[in-house]
Amino acid sequence: MEVYLDNGATTKPREEVINIMVKSMRENYGNPSSMHRKGVEVEKLLKKARRQVAKALGADERDIYFTSGGTESNNMAILGALEGNRRRGNHIITTKIEHPSVLNVFKSLEEKGYEVSYIDVGKNGVINIEEFKNSLRDDTVLISIMYVNNEVGTLQPIDNIISIIKGMKKKPLIHVDAIQAFGKIDFNVNKLKVDLMSISGHKIHGPKGIGALYVRKGTKLKSIFFGGSQEQGLRSGTENVPGILGLGAAAESVKKNLKTNTSKMIHLKTILLKAIKNKIEDIKINGSDLEGSAPHILNISFEGIRGEVLLHSLEQEGIYISTGSACSSKKKKVFSHVLKEMGLTDNQMEGAIRFSISHENTEDEIEYTIEKLVDIVGKLRKVIGRR
Ligand SMILES: Cc1ncc(COP(=O)(O)O)c(C=O)c1O
């Protein structure tokens, strides 16, 4: 049996996504900027995809800009907002557990002279809201915060943050990295009242190398790219048409099936979590387990076992999981900055693995995973003489 439980790293593209992409390469290969029919037909398809993404986010389609993925959306949002609001101040806020595509931008901005507040998280992976409140200043220009953490699945209190800044005289801009939240959490950018939001195609059974940035009307954002002025001048470069059409189809599906997909994920996560708690001793759930957590991510430390060994043992049985985030898991001996900030010991960090579920997984797959996991953990612990 093959069980793919690494959907936080990436997901399998849906059949309809693949079909629309192939069709676009075979038939609709025109450049949307061309004035002839081949271009105009593609421009129409792009419009449809923009509408699909906008609808899924609860946004106006004119506020959606296609990018090359989550990383680019995050970079564009942060760098573009600061460029566009240079005179407003020199202070920016983020958290200590962001994805590198946000955290490393802030580090480079710090080197360039911006003052940065990196907000701490508690043991559960949720930011310290008092510390956040106290960090706000008159010259705070931008806050960038993730909705759902990719490694542990905890949800940040975006609503609360927005209501706190609403009362400020000079309201900072707020950017939300919603890459792990899109398709898993029911939100609407208009109701949420964020200024900027990043999403990515390959986390929602769409294609890789495509994403979008939502920019609320009136938000001053300067382009960080220079070229042919595509995407209303914000993101120059000939559009990745197959990717955009694939993203549109994936976004529409996510919107249409949000309730059924999330309840399926919660159901599977509950089965997995309960069985692990009941059948395996000396474990630690990292972050919140069900409440306060996204429906697809479950991060657990198995005491005395290295996550990497567990990963490869499960792989032998056809089960694919991850240790921490995909991006950091290949850098040997570098512990996850997220788990570190949550106060885990070196052993707990070393023993951490992440299961990330999709609505496409089945109960049988979860039962098979539990059976193999219990067996492997038992064997590995016997080898190291723990039991
Ligand atoms: C929270 C978060 N932000 C940003 C990214 C980067 O997205 P992309 O892979 O589309 O560049 C990821 C991907 O792992 C993520 O999980």
mmCIF file of C-alpha atoms and ligand atoms in Angstrom:
data_model
loop_
_atom_site.group_PDB
_atom_site.id
_atom_site.type_symbol
_atom_site.label_atom_id
_atom_site.label_comp_id
_atom_site.label_asym_id
_atom_site.label_seq_id
_atom_site.Cartn_x
_atom_site.Cartn_y
_atom_site.Cartn_z
ATOM 1 C CA MET A 1 0.000 0.000 0.000
ATOM 2 C CA GLU A 2 1.168 3.539 -0.705
ATOM 3 C CA VAL A 3 0.103 6.230 1.754
ATOM 4 C CA TYR A 4 1.022 9.816 1.051
ATOM 5 C CA LEU A 5 0.874 11.777 4.300
ATOM 6 C CA ASP A 6 3.149 14.660 3.339
ATOM 7 C CA ASN A 7 0.486 17.007 2.018
ATOM 8 C CA GLY A 8 1.985 19.933 3.939
ATOM 9 C CA ALA A 9 5.037 19.643 1.691
ATOM 10 C CA THR A 10 3.029 19.324 -1.485
ATOM 11 C CA THR A 11 -0.114 17.663 -2.797
ATOM 12 C CA LYS A 12 -0.976 15.490 -5.762
ATOM 13 C CA PRO A 13 -2.558 17.601 -8.520
ATOM 14 C CA ARG A 14 -6.226 16.852 -9.159
ATOM 15 C CA GLU A 15 -7.131 15.112 -12.411
ATOM 16 C CA GLU A 16 -9.074 18.139 -13.664
ATOM 17 C CA VAL A 17 -6.056 20.354 -12.895
ATOM 18 C CA ILE A 18 -3.795 18.136 -14.985
ATOM 19 C CA ASN A 19 -6.317 18.022 -17.829
ATOM 20 C CA ILE A 20 -6.767 21.771 -17.982
ATOM 21 C CA MET A 21 -2.998 22.296 -17.934
ATOM 22 C CA VAL A 22 -2.365 19.797 -20.719
ATOM 23 C CA LYS A 23 -5.161 21.331 -22.786
ATOM 24 C CA SER A 24 -3.706 24.766 -22.233
ATOM 25 C CA MET A 25 -0.279 23.640 -23.479
ATOM 26 C CA ARG A 26 -1.734 21.764 -26.455
ATOM 27 C CA GLU A 27 -4.347 24.236 -27.570
ATOM 28 C CA ASN A 28 -4.322 27.511 -25.664
ATOM 29 C CA TYR A 29 -0.641 28.249 -26.024
ATOM 30 C CA GLY A 30 -1.002 31.870 -27.123
ATOM 31 C CA ASN A 31 0.482 34.759 -25.172
ATOM 32 C CA PRO A 32 -2.308 36.569 -23.318
ATOM 33 C CA SER A 33 -0.687 39.878 -24.280
ATOM 34 C CA SER A 34 -1.002 39.126 -28.020
ATOM 35 C CA MET A 35 -3.664 41.081 -29.859
ATOM 36 C CA HIS A 36 -4.763 38.257 -32.116
ATOM 37 C CA ARG A 37 -7.315 35.548 -31.433
ATOM 38 C CA LYS A 38 -4.777 33.096 -29.964
ATOM 39 C CA GLY A 39 -3.892 35.671 -27.320
ATOM 40 C CA VAL A 40 -7.404 36.887 -26.639
ATOM 41 C CA GLU A 41 -8.719 33.372 -25.984
ATOM 42 C CA VAL A 42 -5.987 32.832 -23.392
ATOM 43 C CA GLU A 43 -6.666 36.197 -21.810
ATOM 44 C CA LYS A 44 -10.256 35.081 -21.320
ATOM 45 C CA LEU A 45 -9.110 31.874 -19.644
ATOM 46 C CA LEU A 46 -6.822 33.857 -17.336
ATOM 47 C CA LYS A 47 -9.750 36.051 -16.394
ATOM 48 C CA LYS A 48 -11.771 33.001 -15.484
ATOM 49 C CA ALA A 49 -8.932 31.643 -13.318
ATOM 50 C CA ARG A 50 -8.596 35.015 -11.582
ATOM 51 C CA ARG A 51 -12.331 34.945 -10.854
ATOM 52 C CA GLN A 52 -12.050 31.409 -9.467
ATOM 53 C CA VAL A 53 -9.213 32.381 -7.129
ATOM 54 C CA ALA A 54 -10.942 35.617 -6.105
ATOM 55 C CA LYS A 55 -14.160 33.777 -5.319
ATOM 56 C CA ALA A 56 -12.342 31.187 -3.245
ATOM 57 C CA LEU A 57 -10.764 33.954 -1.163
ATOM 58 C CA GLY A 58 -13.815 36.203 -1.004
ATOM 59 C CA ALA A 59 -11.936 38.902 -2.909
ATOM 60 C CA ASP A 60 -12.526 41.180 -5.845
ATOM 61 C CA GLU A 61 -10.873 39.674 -8.945
ATOM 62 C CA ARG A 62 -9.002 42.923 -9.584
ATOM 63 C CA ASP A 63 -7.181 42.389 -6.298
ATOM 64 C CA ILE A 64 -5.633 39.050 -7.327
ATOM 65 C CA TYR A 65 -2.106 38.937 -8.787
ATOM 66 C CA PHE A 66 -0.599 35.700 -10.038
ATOM 67 C CA THR A 67 2.927 34.885 -8.894
ATOM 68 C CA SER A 68 5.358 31.982 -9.155
ATOM 69 C CA GLY A 69 4.244 30.575 -5.797
ATOM 70 C CA GLY A 70 4.024 31.174 -2.092
ATOM 71 C CA THR A 71 7.634 32.269 -1.727
ATOM 72 C CA GLU A 72 7.281 34.958 -4.378
ATOM 73 C CA SER A 73 3.930 36.140 -3.019
ATOM 74 C CA ASN A 74 5.473 36.563 0.440
ATOM 75 C CA ASN A 75 8.529 38.402 -0.922
ATOM 76 C CA MET A 76 6.402 40.631 -3.153
ATOM 77 C CA ALA A 77 4.008 41.488 -0.349
ATOM 78 C CA ILE A 78 6.628 42.408 2.219
ATOM 79 C CA LEU A 79 9.206 44.122 0.011
ATOM 80 C CA GLY A 80 6.571 45.788 -2.162
ATOM 81 C CA ALA A 81 4.603 47.133 0.798
ATOM 82 C CA LEU A 82 7.714 48.608 2.388
ATOM 83 C CA GLU A 83 8.834 50.167 -0.898
ATOM 84 C CA GLY A 84 5.374 51.645 -1.348
ATOM 85 C CA ASN A 85 5.220 53.046 2.188
ATOM 86 C CA ARG A 86 8.781 54.191 2.781
ATOM 87 C CA ARG A 87 7.881 57.342 4.647
ATOM 88 C CA ARG A 88 5.434 55.697 6.996
ATOM 89 C CA GLY A 89 8.029 54.260 9.340
ATOM 90 C CA ASN A 90 10.917 51.959 9.951
ATOM 91 C CA HIS A 91 9.443 49.336 12.253
ATOM 92 C CA ILE A 92 8.088 45.964 11.123
ATOM 93 C CA ILE A 93 6.681 42.984 12.996
ATOM 94 C CA THR A 94 6.651 39.262 12.371
ATOM 95 C CA THR A 95 6.800 36.072 14.434
ATOM 96 C CA LYS A 96 9.652 33.735 15.248
ATOM 97 C CA ILE A 97 7.967 30.753 13.588
ATOM 98 C CA GLU A 98 7.348 32.048 10.075
ATOM 99 C CA HIS A 99 8.259 30.122 6.949
ATOM 100 C CA PRO A 100 11.753 31.048 5.651
ATOM 101 C CA SER A 101 10.121 32.917 2.746
ATOM 102 C CA VAL A 102 8.990 35.491 5.316
ATOM 103 C CA LEU A 103 11.590 35.129 8.049
ATOM 104 C CA ASN A 104 14.574 35.472 5.727
ATOM 105 C CA VAL A 105 13.064 38.557 4.086
ATOM 106 C CA PHE A 106 12.762 40.160 7.520
ATOM 107 C CA LYS A 107 16.357 39.212 8.351
ATOM 108 C CA SER A 108 17.580 40.883 5.166
ATOM 109 C CA LEU A 109 15.455 43.953 5.930
ATOM 110 C CA GLU A 110 16.973 44.090 9.413
ATOM 111 C CA GLU A 111 20.430 44.140 7.818
ATOM 112 C CA LYS A 112 19.261 47.021 5.660
ATOM 113 C CA GLY A 113 18.303 49.066 8.727
ATOM 114 C CA TYR A 114 14.672 48.196 9.478
ATOM 115 C CA GLU A 115 13.823 47.653 13.139
ATOM 116 C CA VAL A 116 12.170 44.267 13.492
ATOM 117 C CA SER A 117 10.112 42.806 16.337
ATOM 118 C CA TYR A 118 10.050 39.022 16.172
ATOM 119 C CA ILE A 119 7.141 37.901 18.349
ATOM 120 C CA ASP A 120 7.623 34.838 20.568
ATOM 121 C CA VAL A 121 5.308 31.867 20.650
ATOM 122 C CA GLY A 122 4.220 29.806 23.637
ATOM 123 C CA LYS A 123 4.661 26.055 24.049
ATOM 124 C CA ASN A 124 1.535 25.567 21.912
ATOM 125 C CA GLY A 125 3.023 27.516 18.987
ATOM 126 C CA VAL A 126 0.615 30.451 19.308
ATOM 127 C CA ILE A 127 2.011 33.978 19.467
ATOM 128 C CA ASN A 128 2.124 35.872 22.727
ATOM 129 C CA ILE A 129 -0.610 38.429 22.116
ATOM 130 C CA GLU A 130 0.498 40.737 24.944
ATOM 131 C CA GLU A 131 3.991 40.855 23.489
ATOM 132 C CA PHE A 132 2.458 41.634 20.116
ATOM 133 C CA LYS A 133 0.375 44.474 21.579
ATOM 134 C CA ASN A 134 3.405 45.924 23.332
ATOM 135 C CA SER A 135 5.501 45.750 20.190
ATOM 136 C CA LEU A 136 3.157 48.022 18.222
ATOM 137 C CA ARG A 137 4.496 51.539 17.640
ATOM 138 C CA ASP A 138 3.464 54.691 15.815
ATOM 139 C CA ASP A 139 6.065 53.937 13.165
ATOM 140 C CA THR A 140 5.077 50.282 12.628
ATOM 141 C CA VAL A 141 4.568 49.951 8.887
ATOM 142 C CA LEU A 142 3.891 46.271 8.367
ATOM 143 C CA ILE A 143 2.955 43.108 10.219
ATOM 144 C CA SER A 144 3.496 39.759 8.518
ATOM 145 C CA ILE A 145 2.036 36.691 10.176
ATOM 146 C CA MET A 146 1.193 33.184 9.055
ATOM 147 C CA TYR A 147 -2.352 31.871 9.429
ATOM 148 C CA VAL A 148 -1.406 28.218 9.908
ATOM 149 C CA ASN A 149 2.074 27.035 10.768
ATOM 150 C CA ASN A 150 3.396 24.546 8.224
ATOM 151 C CA GLU A 151 5.273 22.404 10.728
ATOM 152 C CA VAL A 152 2.890 22.089 13.662
ATOM 153 C CA GLY A 153 -0.426 23.289 12.224
ATOM 154 C CA THR A 154 -1.241 25.833 14.920
ATOM 155 C CA LEU A 155 -3.543 28.680 14.022
ATOM 156 C CA GLN A 156 -2.563 32.235 14.828
ATOM 157 C CA PRO A 157 -5.221 34.640 16.172
ATOM 158 C CA ILE A 158 -5.517 36.725 12.989
ATOM 159 C CA ASP A 159 -8.958 38.115 13.954
ATOM 160 C CA ASN A 160 -7.638 39.267 17.295
ATOM 161 C CA ILE A 161 -4.568 40.899 15.731
ATOM 162 C CA ILE A 162 -6.703 42.756 13.232
ATOM 163 C CA SER A 163 -9.070 44.060 15.882
ATOM 164 C CA ILE A 164 -6.076 45.246 17.947
ATOM 165 C CA ILE A 165 -4.545 47.235 15.085
ATOM 166 C CA LYS A 166 -7.931 48.582 13.978
ATOM 167 C CA GLY A 167 -7.888 50.964 16.907
ATOM 168 C CA MET A 168 -4.500 52.453 16.035
ATOM 169 C CA LYS A 169 -4.171 55.990 14.724
ATOM 170 C CA LYS A 170 -1.672 54.967 12.079
ATOM 171 C CA LYS A 171 -2.765 51.450 11.245
ATOM 172 C CA PRO A 172 0.085 49.249 9.999
ATOM 173 C CA LEU A 173 -0.461 47.091 6.926
ATOM 174 C CA ILE A 174 -1.099 43.430 7.580
ATOM 175 C CA HIS A 175 0.122 40.587 5.414
ATOM 176 C CA VAL A 176 -1.021 37.020 6.060
ATOM 177 C CA ASP A 177 0.823 33.974 4.750
ATOM 178 C CA ALA A 178 -2.238 31.776 4.200
ATOM 179 C CA ILE A 179 -0.399 29.104 2.233
ATOM 180 C CA GLN A 180 -1.248 26.316 4.703
ATOM 181 C CA ALA A 181 -4.656 27.783 5.568
ATOM 182 C CA PHE A 182 -6.153 28.065 2.097
ATOM 183 C CA GLY A 183 -8.505 25.137 1.544
ATOM 184 C CA LYS A 184 -8.310 24.079 5.180
ATOM 185 C CA ILE A 185 -9.768 27.023 7.080
ATOM 186 C CA ASP A 186 -12.982 28.832 6.239
ATOM 187 C CA PHE A 187 -12.034 32.481 5.795
ATOM 188 C CA ASN A 188 -12.845 35.412 3.590
ATOM 189 C CA VAL A 189 -10.304 38.190 2.983
ATOM 190 C CA ASN A 190 -12.984 40.847 2.907
ATOM 191 C CA LYS A 191 -14.390 39.864 6.284
ATOM 192 C CA LEU A 192 -10.944 39.256 7.713
ATOM 193 C CA LYS A 193 -9.832 42.704 6.554
ATOM 194 C CA VAL A 194 -6.239 41.854 5.780
ATOM 195 C CA ASP A 195 -4.324 44.043 3.338
ATOM 196 C CA LEU A 196 -2.205 41.341 1.725
ATOM 197 C CA MET A 197 -2.524 37.583 1.575
ATOM 198 C CA SER A 198 -0.344 34.881 -0.027
ATOM 199 C CA ILE A 199 -1.520 31.549 -1.363
ATOM 200 C CA SER A 200 0.179 28.757 -3.295
ATOM 201 C CA GLY A 201 -1.107 26.257 -5.873
ATOM 202 C CA HIS A 202 0.717 23.099 -4.917
ATOM 203 C CA LYS A 203 -0.679 22.917 -1.378
ATOM 204 C CA ILE A 204 -4.253 22.632 -2.667
ATOM 205 C CA HIS A 205 -3.893 19.840 -5.238
ATOM 206 C CA GLY A 206 -2.928 22.406 -7.842
ATOM 207 C CA PRO A 207 0.346 22.841 -9.753
ATOM 208 C CA LYS A 208 3.742 23.773 -8.367
ATOM 209 C CA GLY A 209 5.394 27.085 -9.229
ATOM 210 C CA ILE A 210 2.185 29.078 -9.186
ATOM 211 C CA GLY A 211 0.594 31.195 -6.496
ATOM 212 C CA ALA A 212 -1.272 34.401 -5.969
ATOM 213 C CA LEU A 213 -1.089 37.519 -3.890
ATOM 214 C CA TYR A 214 -4.235 39.280 -2.753
ATOM 215 C CA VAL A 215 -3.743 43.036 -2.470
ATOM 216 C CA ARG A 216 -6.605 45.023 -0.947
ATOM 217 C CA LYS A 217 -7.612 47.932 -3.129
ATOM 218 C CA GLY A 218 -5.821 51.119 -2.090
ATOM 219 C CA THR A 219 -2.814 49.300 -0.588
ATOM 220 C CA LYS A 220 0.340 50.995 -1.802
ATOM 221 C CA LEU A 221 2.528 48.265 -3.212
ATOM 222 C CA LYS A 222 5.547 48.837 -5.420
ATOM 223 C CA SER A 223 6.634 46.228 -7.864
ATOM 224 C CA ILE A 224 9.876 44.438 -7.134
ATOM 225 C CA PHE A 225 10.069 43.240 -10.748
ATOM 226 C CA PHE A 226 10.717 45.312 -13.816
ATOM 227 C CA GLY A 227 9.625 44.215 -17.257
ATOM 228 C CA GLY A 228 6.599 44.059 -19.479
ATOM 229 C CA SER A 229 4.135 45.224 -16.804
ATOM 230 C CA GLN A 230 1.937 42.136 -16.717
ATOM 231 C CA GLU A 231 -0.394 41.686 -13.739
ATOM 232 C CA GLN A 232 -1.249 45.388 -13.600
ATOM 233 C CA GLY A 233 2.446 46.194 -13.516
ATOM 234 C CA LEU A 234 3.001 44.365 -10.235
ATOM 235 C CA ARG A 235 4.476 41.160 -11.567
ATOM 236 C CA SER A 236 6.155 41.474 -14.931
ATOM 237 C CA GLY A 237 6.860 38.376 -16.983
ATOM 238 C CA THR A 238 4.799 36.339 -19.428
ATOM 239 C CA GLU A 239 2.141 34.586 -17.411
ATOM 240 C CA ASN A 240 2.485 30.905 -16.483
ATOM 241 C CA VAL A 241 -0.760 30.131 -18.266
ATOM 242 C CA PRO A 242 -1.002 26.360 -17.569
ATOM 243 C CA GLY A 243 -0.128 27.014 -13.922
ATOM 244 C CA ILE A 244 -2.663 29.811 -13.566
ATOM 245 C CA LEU A 245 -5.438 27.738 -15.138
ATOM 246 C CA GLY A 246 -4.524 24.812 -12.891
ATOM 247 C CA LEU A 247 -4.565 27.074 -9.838
ATOM 248 C CA GLY A 248 -7.973 28.419 -10.861
ATOM 249 C CA ALA A 249 -9.426 24.905 -11.119
ATOM 250 C CA ALA A 250 -7.863 23.844 -7.807
ATOM 251 C CA ALA A 251 -9.131 26.995 -6.052
ATOM 252 C CA GLU A 252 -12.658 26.465 -7.322
ATOM 253 C CA SER A 253 -12.647 22.908 -6.052
ATOM 254 C CA VAL A 254 -11.284 23.981 -2.681
ATOM 255 C CA LYS A 255 -14.035 26.564 -2.298
ATOM 256 C CA LYS A 256 -16.801 24.188 -3.381
ATOM 257 C CA ASN A 257 -15.691 21.298 -1.168
ATOM 258 C CA LEU A 258 -14.270 23.114 1.846
ATOM 259 C CA LYS A 259 -16.752 21.739 4.380
ATOM 260 C CA THR A 260 -16.626 18.118 3.214
ATOM 261 C CA ASN A 261 -12.848 18.192 2.748
ATOM 262 C CA THR A 262 -12.136 19.662 6.168
ATOM 263 C CA SER A 263 -14.504 17.342 8.014
ATOM 264 C CA LYS A 264 -12.845 14.384 6.267
ATOM 265 C CA MET A 265 -9.396 15.626 7.284
ATOM 266 C CA ILE A 266 -10.516 16.193 10.883
ATOM 267 C CA HIS A 267 -12.034 12.711 10.958
ATOM 268 C CA LEU A 268 -8.812 11.093 9.708
ATOM 269 C CA LYS A 269 -6.628 13.205 11.978
ATOM 270 C CA THR A 270 -8.776 12.247 14.981
ATOM 271 C CA ILE A 271 -8.439 8.517 14.206
ATOM 272 C CA LEU A 272 -4.672 8.865 13.813
ATOM 273 C CA LEU A 273 -4.224 10.965 16.921
ATOM 274 C CA LYS A 274 -6.386 8.784 19.164
ATOM 275 C CA ALA A 275 -4.666 5.592 18.050
ATOM 276 C CA ILE A 276 -1.190 7.033 18.567
ATOM 277 C CA LYS A 277 -2.157 8.301 22.034
ATOM 278 C CA ASN A 278 -3.679 4.941 22.963
ATOM 279 C CA LYS A 279 -1.101 2.623 21.475
ATOM 280 C CA ILE A 280 2.249 4.371 21.819
ATOM 281 C CA GLU A 281 3.846 5.572 25.034
ATOM 282 C CA ASP A 282 6.210 8.489 25.567
ATOM 283 C CA ILE A 283 5.025 10.738 22.811
ATOM 284 C CA LYS A 284 4.569 14.486 22.711
ATOM 285 C CA ILE A 285 2.029 16.273 20.555
ATOM 286 C CA ASN A 286 3.715 19.416 19.267
ATOM 287 C CA GLY A 287 1.319 22.322 19.079
ATOM 288 C CA SER A 288 -2.376 21.985 19.663
ATOM 289 C CA ASP A 289 -3.841 18.588 18.813
ATOM 290 C CA LEU A 290 -7.324 19.172 17.417
ATOM 291 C CA GLU A 291 -8.661 22.451 18.811
ATOM 292 C CA GLY A 292 -6.706 25.474 17.607
ATOM 293 C CA SER A 293 -5.007 23.463 14.916
ATOM 294 C CA ALA A 294 -5.456 23.126 11.168
ATOM 295 C CA PRO A 295 -7.264 19.948 10.124
ATOM 296 C CA HIS A 296 -4.377 18.516 8.123
ATOM 297 C CA ILE A 297 -1.243 18.737 10.263
ATOM 298 C CA LEU A 298 -0.178 16.561 13.180
ATOM 299 C CA ASN A 299 3.329 16.903 14.607
ATOM 300 C CA ILE A 300 4.481 14.354 17.176
ATOM 301 C CA SER A 301 7.753 13.573 18.957
ATOM 302 C CA PHE A 302 8.508 9.951 19.735
ATOM 303 C CA GLU A 303 10.891 9.852 22.662
ATOM 304 C CA GLY A 304 14.160 8.006 22.061
ATOM 305 C CA ILE A 305 13.647 7.724 18.302
ATOM 306 C CA ARG A 306 15.126 9.894 15.587
ATOM 307 C CA GLY A 307 12.498 11.354 13.294
ATOM 308 C CA GLU A 308 14.668 10.651 10.297
ATOM 309 C CA VAL A 309 14.919 6.948 11.153
ATOM 310 C CA LEU A 310 11.168 6.780 11.611
ATOM 311 C CA LEU A 311 10.664 8.559 8.283
ATOM 312 C CA HIS A 312 12.769 6.022 6.412
ATOM 313 C CA SER A 313 11.271 3.030 8.239
ATOM 314 C CA LEU A 314 7.784 4.212 7.296
ATOM 315 C CA GLU A 315 8.980 4.842 3.762
ATOM 316 C CA GLN A 316 9.944 1.146 3.558
ATOM 317 C CA GLU A 317 6.276 0.383 4.172
ATOM 318 C CA GLY A 318 5.130 2.847 1.512
ATOM 319 C CA ILE A 319 4.166 5.592 3.958
ATOM 320 C CA TYR A 320 5.445 9.097 3.261
ATOM 321 C CA ILE A 321 5.712 11.630 6.065
ATOM 322 C CA SER A 322 8.140 14.386 6.928
ATOM 323 C CA THR A 323 10.393 15.577 9.706
ATOM 324 C CA GLY A 324 9.517 19.216 10.310
ATOM 325 C CA SER A 325 9.167 21.186 7.111
ATOM 326 C CA ALA A 326 10.273 19.899 3.718
ATOM 327 C CA CYS A 327 12.518 22.899 3.310
ATOM 328 C CA SER A 328 14.472 22.337 6.502
ATOM 329 C CA SER A 329 14.403 18.549 6.580
ATOM 330 C CA LYS A 330 17.315 18.091 4.223
ATOM 331 C CA LYS A 331 19.665 20.350 6.171
ATOM 332 C CA LYS A 332 21.227 17.836 8.528
ATOM 333 C CA LYS A 333 21.583 18.604 12.236
ATOM 334 C CA VAL A 334 19.676 21.858 11.908
ATOM 335 C CA PHE A 335 16.738 21.680 14.241
ATOM 336 C CA SER A 336 13.441 23.183 13.271
ATOM 337 C CA HIS A 337 13.311 26.832 14.334
ATOM 338 C CA VAL A 338 9.594 26.366 15.004
ATOM 339 C CA LEU A 339 10.022 23.484 17.457
ATOM 340 C CA LYS A 340 12.942 25.282 19.082
ATOM 341 C CA GLU A 341 10.848 28.390 19.664
ATOM 342 C CA MET A 342 8.139 26.187 21.170
ATOM 343 C CA GLY A 343 10.641 25.080 23.786
ATOM 344 C CA LEU A 344 11.246 21.473 22.757
ATOM 345 C CA THR A 345 14.372 19.730 23.988
ATOM 346 C CA ASP A 346 16.985 18.531 21.473
ATOM 347 C CA ASN A 347 15.710 14.964 21.885
ATOM 348 C CA GLN A 348 12.117 15.993 21.330
ATOM 349 C CA MET A 349 13.114 17.938 18.227
ATOM 350 C CA GLU A 350 15.115 15.034 16.930
ATOM 351 C CA GLY A 351 12.178 12.690 17.472
ATOM 352 C CA ALA A 352 9.591 14.882 15.754
ATOM 353 C CA ILE A 353 7.689 13.885 12.656
ATOM 354 C CA ARG A 354 4.865 15.550 10.778
ATOM 355 C CA PHE A 355 1.885 13.778 9.305
ATOM 356 C CA SER A 356 -0.020 15.975 6.882
ATOM 357 C CA ILE A 357 -3.344 14.703 5.693
ATOM 358 C CA SER A 358 -5.401 15.368 2.584
ATOM 359 C CA HIS A 359 -9.102 14.774 2.024
ATOM 360 C CA GLU A 360 -7.932 12.262 -0.581
ATOM 361 C CA ASN A 361 -6.540 9.954 2.123
ATOM 362 C CA THR A 362 -8.752 7.117 3.302
ATOM 363 C CA GLU A 363 -9.547 5.469 6.641
ATOM 364 C CA ASP A 364 -7.853 2.293 5.393
ATOM 365 C CA GLU A 365 -4.665 4.239 4.719
ATOM 366 C CA ILE A 366 -4.753 5.727 8.220
ATOM 367 C CA GLU A 367 -5.375 2.320 9.809
ATOM 368 C CA TYR A 368 -2.468 0.866 7.815
ATOM 369 C CA THR A 369 -0.251 3.771 8.940
ATOM 370 C CA ILE A 370 -1.190 3.222 12.587
ATOM 371 C CA GLU A 371 -0.444 -0.505 12.350
ATOM 372 C CA LYS A 372 2.982 0.089 10.792
ATOM 373 C CA LEU A 373 3.843 2.989 13.088
ATOM 374 C CA VAL A 374 3.062 1.031 16.263
ATOM 375 C CA ASP A 375 5.148 -1.854 14.989
ATOM 376 C CA ILE A 376 8.126 0.287 13.909
ATOM 377 C CA VAL A 377 8.207 2.394 17.083
ATOM 378 C CA GLY A 378 8.118 -0.791 19.176
ATOM 379 C CA LYS A 379 10.947 -2.387 17.193
ATOM 380 C CA LEU A 380 13.133 0.716 17.187
ATOM 381 C CA ARG A 381 12.689 1.192 20.914
ATOM 382 C CA LYS A 382 13.610 -2.454 21.512
ATOM 383 C CA VAL A 383 16.805 -2.003 19.469
ATOM 384 C CA ILE A 384 17.884 0.960 21.542
ATOM 385 C CA GLY A 385 17.060 -1.003 24.682
ATOM 386 C CA ARG A 386 14.330 1.225 25.960
ATOM 387 C CA ARG A 387 11.842 -1.610 26.529
HETATM 388 C C1 LIG B 1 3.571 28.511 5.382
HETATM 389 C C2 LIG B 1 4.283 28.480 4.077
HETATM 390 N N1 LIG B 1 4.669 29.640 3.514
HETATM 391 C C3 LIG B 1 5.299 29.659 2.334
HETATM 392 C C4 LIG B 1 5.598 28.500 1.635
HETATM 393 C C5 LIG B 1 6.293 28.577 0.298
HETATM 394 O O1 LIG B 1 5.390 28.296 -0.740
HETATM 395 P P1 LIG B 1 5.946 27.809 -2.195
HETATM 396 O O2 LIG B 1 6.449 26.415 -2.004
HETATM 397 O O3 LIG B 1 4.737 27.865 -3.085
HETATM 398 O O4 LIG B 1 6.999 28.762 -2.593
HETATM 399 C C6 LIG B 1 5.242 27.273 2.202
HETATM 400 C C7 LIG B 1 5.622 26.000 1.530
HETATM 401 O O5 LIG B 1 6.084 25.075 2.153
HETATM 402 C C8 LIG B 1 4.555 27.266 3.449
HETATM 403 O O6 LIG B 1 4.181 26.120 4.015
#
